[in-house]
CSV table of N, CA and C in Angstrom, one decimal:
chain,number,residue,atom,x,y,z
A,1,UNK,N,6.0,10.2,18.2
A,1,UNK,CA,6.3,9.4,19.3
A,1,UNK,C,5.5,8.1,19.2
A,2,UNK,N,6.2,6.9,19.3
A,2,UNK,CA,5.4,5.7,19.3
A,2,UNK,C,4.3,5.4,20.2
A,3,UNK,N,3.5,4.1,20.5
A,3,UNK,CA,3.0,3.9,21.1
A,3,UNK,C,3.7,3.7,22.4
A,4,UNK,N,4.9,3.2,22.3
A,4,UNK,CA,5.6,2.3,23.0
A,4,UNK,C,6.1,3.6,24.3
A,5,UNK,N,6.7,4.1,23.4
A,5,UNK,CA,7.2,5.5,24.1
A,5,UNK,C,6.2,6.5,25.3
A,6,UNK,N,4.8,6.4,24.5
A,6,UNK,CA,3.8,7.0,25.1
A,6,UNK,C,3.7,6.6,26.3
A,7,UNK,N,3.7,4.8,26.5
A,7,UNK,CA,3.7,4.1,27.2
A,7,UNK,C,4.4,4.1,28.4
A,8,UNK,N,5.7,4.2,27.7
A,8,UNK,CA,6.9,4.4,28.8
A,8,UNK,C,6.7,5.6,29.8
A,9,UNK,N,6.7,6.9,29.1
A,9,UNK,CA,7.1,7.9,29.3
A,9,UNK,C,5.7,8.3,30.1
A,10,UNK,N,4.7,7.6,30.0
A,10,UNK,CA,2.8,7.9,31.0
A,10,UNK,C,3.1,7.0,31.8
A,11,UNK,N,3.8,6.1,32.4
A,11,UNK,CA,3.6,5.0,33.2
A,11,UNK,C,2.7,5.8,34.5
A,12,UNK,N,1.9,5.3,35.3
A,12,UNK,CA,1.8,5.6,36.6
A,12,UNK,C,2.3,5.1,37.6
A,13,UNK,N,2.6,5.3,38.7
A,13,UNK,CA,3.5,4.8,39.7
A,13,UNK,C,2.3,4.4,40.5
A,14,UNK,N,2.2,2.9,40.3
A,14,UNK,CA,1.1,1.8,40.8
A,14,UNK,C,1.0,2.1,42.4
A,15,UNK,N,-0.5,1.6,42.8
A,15,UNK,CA,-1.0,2.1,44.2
A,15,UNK,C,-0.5,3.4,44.7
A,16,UNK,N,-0.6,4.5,44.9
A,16,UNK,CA,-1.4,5.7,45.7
A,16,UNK,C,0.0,6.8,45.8
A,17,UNK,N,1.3,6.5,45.0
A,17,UNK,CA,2.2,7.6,45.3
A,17,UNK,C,1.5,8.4,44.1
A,18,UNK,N,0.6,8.1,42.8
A,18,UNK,CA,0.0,9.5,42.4
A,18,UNK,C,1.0,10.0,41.5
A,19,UNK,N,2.1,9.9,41.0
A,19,UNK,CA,3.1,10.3,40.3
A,19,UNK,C,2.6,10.3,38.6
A,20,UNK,N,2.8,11.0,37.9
A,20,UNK,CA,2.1,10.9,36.7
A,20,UNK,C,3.4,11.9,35.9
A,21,UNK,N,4.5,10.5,35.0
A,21,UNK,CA,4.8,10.7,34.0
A,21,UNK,C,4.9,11.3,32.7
A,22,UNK,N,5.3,12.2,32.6
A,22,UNK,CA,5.1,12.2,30.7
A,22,UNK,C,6.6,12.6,30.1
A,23,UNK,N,6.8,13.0,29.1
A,23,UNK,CA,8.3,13.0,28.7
A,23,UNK,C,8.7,14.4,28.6
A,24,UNK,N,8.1,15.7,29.6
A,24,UNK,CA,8.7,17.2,29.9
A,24,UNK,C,9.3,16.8,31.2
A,25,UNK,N,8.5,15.9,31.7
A,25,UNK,CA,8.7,15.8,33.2
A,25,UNK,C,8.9,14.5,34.3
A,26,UNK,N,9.8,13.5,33.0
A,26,UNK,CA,10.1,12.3,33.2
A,26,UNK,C,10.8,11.8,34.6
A,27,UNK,N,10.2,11.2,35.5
A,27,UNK,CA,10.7,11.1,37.0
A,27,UNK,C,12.3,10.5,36.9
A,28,UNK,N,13.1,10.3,37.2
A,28,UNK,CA,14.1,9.3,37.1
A,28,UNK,C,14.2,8.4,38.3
A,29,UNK,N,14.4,7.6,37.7
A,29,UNK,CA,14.6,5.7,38.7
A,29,UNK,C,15.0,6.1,39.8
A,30,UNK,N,15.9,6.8,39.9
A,30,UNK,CA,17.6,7.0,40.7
A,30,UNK,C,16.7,7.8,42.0
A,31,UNK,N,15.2,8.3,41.9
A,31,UNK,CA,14.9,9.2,42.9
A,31,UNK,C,13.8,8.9,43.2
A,32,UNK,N,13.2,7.2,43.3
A,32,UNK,CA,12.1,7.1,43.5
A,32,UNK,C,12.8,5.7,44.8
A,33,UNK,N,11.8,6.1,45.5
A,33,UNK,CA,12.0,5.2,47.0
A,33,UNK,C,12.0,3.8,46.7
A,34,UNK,N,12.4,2.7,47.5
A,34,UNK,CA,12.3,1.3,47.5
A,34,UNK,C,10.7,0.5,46.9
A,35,UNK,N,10.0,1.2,47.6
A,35,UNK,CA,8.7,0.7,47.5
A,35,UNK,C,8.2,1.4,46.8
A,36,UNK,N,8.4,1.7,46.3
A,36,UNK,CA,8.1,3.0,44.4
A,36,UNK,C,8.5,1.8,43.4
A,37,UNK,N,9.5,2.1,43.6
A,37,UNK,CA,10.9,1.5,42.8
A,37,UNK,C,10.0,0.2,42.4
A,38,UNK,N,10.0,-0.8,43.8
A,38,UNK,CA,9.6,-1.5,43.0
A,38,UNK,C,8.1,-1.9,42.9
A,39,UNK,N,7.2,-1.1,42.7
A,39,UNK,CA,5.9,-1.1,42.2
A,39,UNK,C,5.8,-0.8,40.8
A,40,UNK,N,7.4,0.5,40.3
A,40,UNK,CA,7.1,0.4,39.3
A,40,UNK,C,7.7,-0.8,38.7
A,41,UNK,N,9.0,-1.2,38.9
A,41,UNK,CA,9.4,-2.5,38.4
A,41,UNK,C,8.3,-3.9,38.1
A,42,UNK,N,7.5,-3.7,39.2
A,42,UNK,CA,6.4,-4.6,38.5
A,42,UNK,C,5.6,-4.1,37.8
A,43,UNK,N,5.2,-3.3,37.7
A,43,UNK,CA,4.4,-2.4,36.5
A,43,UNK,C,5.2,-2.9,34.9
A,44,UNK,N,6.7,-2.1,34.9
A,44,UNK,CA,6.9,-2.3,33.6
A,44,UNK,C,7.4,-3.8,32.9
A,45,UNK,N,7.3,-4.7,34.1
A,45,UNK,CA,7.8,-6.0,33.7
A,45,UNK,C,6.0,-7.1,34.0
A,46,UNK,N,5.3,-6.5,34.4
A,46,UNK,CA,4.5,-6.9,33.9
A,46,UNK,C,4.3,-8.1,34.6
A,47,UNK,N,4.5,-8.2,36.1
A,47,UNK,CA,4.7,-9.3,36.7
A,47,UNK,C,3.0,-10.0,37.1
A,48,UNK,N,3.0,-11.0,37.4
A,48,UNK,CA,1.5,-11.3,37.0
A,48,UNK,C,1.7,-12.9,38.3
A,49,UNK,N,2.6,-13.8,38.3
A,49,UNK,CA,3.3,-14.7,39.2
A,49,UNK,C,3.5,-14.6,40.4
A,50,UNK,N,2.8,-15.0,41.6
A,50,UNK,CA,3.4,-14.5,43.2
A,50,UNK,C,5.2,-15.2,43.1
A,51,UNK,N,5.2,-16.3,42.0
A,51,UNK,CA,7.1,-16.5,42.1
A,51,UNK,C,7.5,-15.1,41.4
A,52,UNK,N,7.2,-14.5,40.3
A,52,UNK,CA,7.9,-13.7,39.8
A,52,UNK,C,8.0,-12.1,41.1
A,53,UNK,N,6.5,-12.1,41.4
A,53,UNK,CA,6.6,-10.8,42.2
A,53,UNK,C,7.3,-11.0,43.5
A,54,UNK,N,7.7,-12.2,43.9
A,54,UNK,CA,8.7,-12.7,44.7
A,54,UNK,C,10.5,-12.5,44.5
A,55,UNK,N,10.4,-12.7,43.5
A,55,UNK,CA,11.7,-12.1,42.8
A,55,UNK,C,12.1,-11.1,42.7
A,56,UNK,N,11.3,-10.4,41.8
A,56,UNK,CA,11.5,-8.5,42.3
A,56,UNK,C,11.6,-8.2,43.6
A,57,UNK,N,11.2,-8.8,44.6
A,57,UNK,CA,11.0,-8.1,46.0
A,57,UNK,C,12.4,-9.0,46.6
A,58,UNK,N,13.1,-9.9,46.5
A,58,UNK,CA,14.6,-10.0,46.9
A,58,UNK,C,15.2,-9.5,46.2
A,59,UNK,N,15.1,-8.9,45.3
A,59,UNK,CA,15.9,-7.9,44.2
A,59,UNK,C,16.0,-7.0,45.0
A,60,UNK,N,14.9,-6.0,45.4
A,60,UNK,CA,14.6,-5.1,46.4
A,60,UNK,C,15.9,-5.1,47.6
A,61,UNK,N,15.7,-6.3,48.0
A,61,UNK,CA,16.1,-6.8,49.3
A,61,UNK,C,17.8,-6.5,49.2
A,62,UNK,N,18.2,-7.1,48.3
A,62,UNK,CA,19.6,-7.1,47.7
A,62,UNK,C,20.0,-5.6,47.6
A,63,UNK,N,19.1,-4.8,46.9
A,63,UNK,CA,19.6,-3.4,46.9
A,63,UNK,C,19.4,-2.8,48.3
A,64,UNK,N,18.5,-3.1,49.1
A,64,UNK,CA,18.4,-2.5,49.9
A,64,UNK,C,19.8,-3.0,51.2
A,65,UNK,N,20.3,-4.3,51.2
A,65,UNK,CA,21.7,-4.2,51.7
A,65,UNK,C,22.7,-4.2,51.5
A,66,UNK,N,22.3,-3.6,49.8
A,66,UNK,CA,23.4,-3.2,49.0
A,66,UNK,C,24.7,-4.0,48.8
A,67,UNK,N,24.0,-5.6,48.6
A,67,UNK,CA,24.6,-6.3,47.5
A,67,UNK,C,24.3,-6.6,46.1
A,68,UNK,N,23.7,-5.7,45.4
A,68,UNK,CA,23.4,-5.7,44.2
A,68,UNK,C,22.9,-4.5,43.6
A,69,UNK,N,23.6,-3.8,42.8
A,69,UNK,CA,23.5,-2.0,42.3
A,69,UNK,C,22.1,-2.2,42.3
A,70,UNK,N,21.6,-0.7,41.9
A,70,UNK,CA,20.4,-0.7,41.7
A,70,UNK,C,20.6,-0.2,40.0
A,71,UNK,N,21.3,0.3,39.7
A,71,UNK,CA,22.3,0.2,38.3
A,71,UNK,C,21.7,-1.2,37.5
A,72,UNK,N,22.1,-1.8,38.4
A,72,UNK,CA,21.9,-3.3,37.4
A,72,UNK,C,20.6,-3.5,37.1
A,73,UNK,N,19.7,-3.2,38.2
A,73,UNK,CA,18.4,-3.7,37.7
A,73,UNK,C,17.9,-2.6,36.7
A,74,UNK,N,18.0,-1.2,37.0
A,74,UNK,CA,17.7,-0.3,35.7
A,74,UNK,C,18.1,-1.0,34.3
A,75,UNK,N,19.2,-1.2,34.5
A,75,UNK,CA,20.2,-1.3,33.0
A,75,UNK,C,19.0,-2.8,32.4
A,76,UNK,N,19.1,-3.5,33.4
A,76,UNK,CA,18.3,-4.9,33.0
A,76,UNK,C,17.0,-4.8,32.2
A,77,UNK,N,16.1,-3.8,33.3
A,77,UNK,CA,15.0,-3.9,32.5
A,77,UNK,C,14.8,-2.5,31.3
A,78,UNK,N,15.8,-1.9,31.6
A,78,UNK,CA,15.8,-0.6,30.5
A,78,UNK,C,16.0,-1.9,28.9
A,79,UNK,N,17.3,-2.6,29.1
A,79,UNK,CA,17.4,-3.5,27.9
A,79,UNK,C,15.9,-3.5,27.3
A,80,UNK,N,15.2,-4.4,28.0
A,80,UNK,CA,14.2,-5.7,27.8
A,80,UNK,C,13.2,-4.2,27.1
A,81,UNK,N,13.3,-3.2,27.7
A,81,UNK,CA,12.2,-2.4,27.5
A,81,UNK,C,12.3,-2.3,26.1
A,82,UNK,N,14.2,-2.0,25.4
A,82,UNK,CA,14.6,-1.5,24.0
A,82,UNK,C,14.2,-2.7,23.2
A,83,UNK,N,14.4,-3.7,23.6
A,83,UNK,CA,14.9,-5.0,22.5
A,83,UNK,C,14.1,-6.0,22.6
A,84,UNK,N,13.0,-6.0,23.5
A,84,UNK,CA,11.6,-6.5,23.4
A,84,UNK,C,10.5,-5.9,23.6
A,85,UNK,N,9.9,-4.7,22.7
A,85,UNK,CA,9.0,-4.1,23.4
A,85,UNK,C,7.6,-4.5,23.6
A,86,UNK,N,7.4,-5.5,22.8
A,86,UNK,CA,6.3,-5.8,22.2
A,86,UNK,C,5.7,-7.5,23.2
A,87,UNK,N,6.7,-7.4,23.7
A,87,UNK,CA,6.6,-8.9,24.6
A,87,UNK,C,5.3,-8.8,25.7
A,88,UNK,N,4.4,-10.1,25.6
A,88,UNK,CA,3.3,-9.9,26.4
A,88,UNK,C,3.7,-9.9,28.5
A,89,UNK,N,4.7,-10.6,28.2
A,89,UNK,CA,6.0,-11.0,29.7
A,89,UNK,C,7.5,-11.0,29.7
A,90,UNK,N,7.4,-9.5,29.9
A,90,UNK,CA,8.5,-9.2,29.7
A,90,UNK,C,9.4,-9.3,30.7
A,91,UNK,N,8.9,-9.7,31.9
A,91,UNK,CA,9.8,-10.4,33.0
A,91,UNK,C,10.5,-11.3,32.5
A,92,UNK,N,10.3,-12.3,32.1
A,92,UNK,CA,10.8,-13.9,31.3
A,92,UNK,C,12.4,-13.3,30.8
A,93,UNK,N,12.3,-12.1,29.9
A,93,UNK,CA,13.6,-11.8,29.3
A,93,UNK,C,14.7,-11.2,30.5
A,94,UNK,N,13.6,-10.4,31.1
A,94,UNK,CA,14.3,-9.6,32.3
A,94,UNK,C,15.2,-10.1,33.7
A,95,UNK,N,14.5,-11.3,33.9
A,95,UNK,CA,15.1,-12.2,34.6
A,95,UNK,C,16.5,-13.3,34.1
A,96,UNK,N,16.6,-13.4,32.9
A,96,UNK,CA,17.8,-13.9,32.4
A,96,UNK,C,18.8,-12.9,31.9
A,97,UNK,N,17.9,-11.9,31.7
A,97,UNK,CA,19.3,-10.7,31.7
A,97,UNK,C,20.2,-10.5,32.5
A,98,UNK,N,19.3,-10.1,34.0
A,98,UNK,CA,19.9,-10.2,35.3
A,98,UNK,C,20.6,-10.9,35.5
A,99,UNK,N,20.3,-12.1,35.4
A,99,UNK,CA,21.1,-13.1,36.0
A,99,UNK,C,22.3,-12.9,34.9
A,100,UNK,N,22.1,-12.8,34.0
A,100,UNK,CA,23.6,-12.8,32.8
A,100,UNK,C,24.0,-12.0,33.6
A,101,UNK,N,23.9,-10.8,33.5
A,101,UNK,CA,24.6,-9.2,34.1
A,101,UNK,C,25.3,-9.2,35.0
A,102,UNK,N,24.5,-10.1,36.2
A,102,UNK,CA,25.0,-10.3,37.9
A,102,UNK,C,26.0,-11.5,37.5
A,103,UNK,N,26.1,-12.6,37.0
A,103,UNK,CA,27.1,-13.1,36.5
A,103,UNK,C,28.4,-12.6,35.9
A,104,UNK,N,28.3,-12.1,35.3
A,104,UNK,CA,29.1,-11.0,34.4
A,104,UNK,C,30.2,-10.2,35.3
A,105,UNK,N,29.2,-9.5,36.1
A,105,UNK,CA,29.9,-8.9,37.2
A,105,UNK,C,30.0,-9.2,38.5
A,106,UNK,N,29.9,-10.7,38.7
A,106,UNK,CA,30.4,-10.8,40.5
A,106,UNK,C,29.1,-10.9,41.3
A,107,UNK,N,27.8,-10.7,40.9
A,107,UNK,CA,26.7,-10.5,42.2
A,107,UNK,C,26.0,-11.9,41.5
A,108,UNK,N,25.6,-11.9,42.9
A,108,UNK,CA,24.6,-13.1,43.4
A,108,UNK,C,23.1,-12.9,42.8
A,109,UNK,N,22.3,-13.5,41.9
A,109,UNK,CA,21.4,-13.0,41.8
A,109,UNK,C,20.3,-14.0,42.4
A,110,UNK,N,19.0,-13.3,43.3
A,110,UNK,CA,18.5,-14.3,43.8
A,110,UNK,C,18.1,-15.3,42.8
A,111,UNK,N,17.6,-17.0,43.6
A,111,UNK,CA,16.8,-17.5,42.2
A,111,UNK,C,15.9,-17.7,41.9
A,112,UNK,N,15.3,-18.1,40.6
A,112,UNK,CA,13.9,-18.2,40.2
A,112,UNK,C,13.7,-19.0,39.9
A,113,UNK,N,12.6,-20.2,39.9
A,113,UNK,CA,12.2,-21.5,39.9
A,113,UNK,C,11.2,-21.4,38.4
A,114,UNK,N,12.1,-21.9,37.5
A,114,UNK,CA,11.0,-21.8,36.0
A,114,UNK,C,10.0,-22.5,36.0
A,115,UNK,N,9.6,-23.6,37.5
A,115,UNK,CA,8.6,-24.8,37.1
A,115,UNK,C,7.1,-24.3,37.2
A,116,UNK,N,7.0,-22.7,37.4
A,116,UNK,CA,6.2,-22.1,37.7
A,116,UNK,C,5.5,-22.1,36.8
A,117,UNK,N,5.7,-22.0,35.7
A,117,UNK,CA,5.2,-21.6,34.1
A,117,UNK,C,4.7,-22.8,33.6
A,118,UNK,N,5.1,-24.1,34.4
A,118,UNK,CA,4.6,-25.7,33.5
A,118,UNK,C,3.9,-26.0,34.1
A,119,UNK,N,3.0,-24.9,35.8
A,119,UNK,CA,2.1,-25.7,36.6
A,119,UNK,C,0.5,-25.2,35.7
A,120,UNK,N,-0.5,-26.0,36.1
A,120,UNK,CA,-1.6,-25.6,35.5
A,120,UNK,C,-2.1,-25.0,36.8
A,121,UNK,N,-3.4,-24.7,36.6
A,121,UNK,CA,-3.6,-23.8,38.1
A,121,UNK,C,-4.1,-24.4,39.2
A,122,UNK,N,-4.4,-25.7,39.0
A,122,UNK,CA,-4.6,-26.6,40.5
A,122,UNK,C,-3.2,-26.4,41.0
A,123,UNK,N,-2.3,-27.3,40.4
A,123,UNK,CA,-1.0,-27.3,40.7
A,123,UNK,C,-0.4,-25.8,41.0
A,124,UNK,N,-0.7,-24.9,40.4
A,124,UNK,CA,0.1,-23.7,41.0
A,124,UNK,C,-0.3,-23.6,42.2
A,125,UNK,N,-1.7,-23.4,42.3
A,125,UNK,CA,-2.2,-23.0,44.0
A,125,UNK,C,-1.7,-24.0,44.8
A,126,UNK,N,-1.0,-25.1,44.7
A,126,UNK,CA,-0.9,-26.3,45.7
A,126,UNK,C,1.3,-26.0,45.8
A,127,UNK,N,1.7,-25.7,44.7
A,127,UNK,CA,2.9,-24.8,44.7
A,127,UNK,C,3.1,-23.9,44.9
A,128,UNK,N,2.1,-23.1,45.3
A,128,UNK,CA,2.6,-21.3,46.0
A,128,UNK,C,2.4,-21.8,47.5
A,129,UNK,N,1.1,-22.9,47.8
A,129,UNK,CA,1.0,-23.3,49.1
A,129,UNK,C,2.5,-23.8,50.2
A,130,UNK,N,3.2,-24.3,49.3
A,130,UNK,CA,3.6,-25.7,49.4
A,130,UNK,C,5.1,-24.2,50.0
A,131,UNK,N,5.3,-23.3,49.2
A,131,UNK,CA,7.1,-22.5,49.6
A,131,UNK,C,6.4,-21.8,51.0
């Protein structure tokens, strides 16, 4: 088993649901609550950005009024998991997948403002102030 795999298959399910992973007794997506869901989705995408962790949480939002599968966002970051594993931000890929995907098929995907990544950190703090 790779590293990568070990990885996958031990995630912990961030802040206090306690859930503990391994690959006898692998949880599936499809049965973990909204606010599971996406704690792990920032877990495995590695969100680090109050824009990025902003994104995932209208993602949320979308599924939860069920304008956007939750299908989609599995399939999205399942990709990024296969075909970038090694990526230090793996959100960056995750987020243009989506949007390809929800393109692809008809949904709206919320947006994301890339000027986030070109601010230094005076400028960030005076741009998280500023939305």
């Amino acid at each position: 088993m790779t590293k990568f795999n070990r990885i996958f298959w031990c995630l912990i399910i961030v802040a206090g649901s306690g859930v503990l992973c391994d690959s006898s007794s692998a949880q599936s997506f499809d049965d973990l609550g909204l606010v599971a869901y996406k704690k792990q989705v920032n877990a495995i995408l590695k969100t680090r950005l109050p824009a990025e962790k902003r994104f995932v949480t209208e993602l949320m939002l979308e599924i939860e009024k069920k304008e956007i599968p939750r299908s989609l966002v599995d399939t999205s970051f399942k990709w990024v998991l296969n075909k970038r594993p090694n990526s230090n931000y793996p959100f960056v890929y995750f987020e243009r997948v989506i949007r390809l995907q929800g393109k692809k098929l008809g949904y709206k995907i919320p947006p994301f403002d890339y000027k986030v990544y070109s601010l230094n950190r005076y400028n960030h703090d005076r741009y998280r102030r500023d939305r």
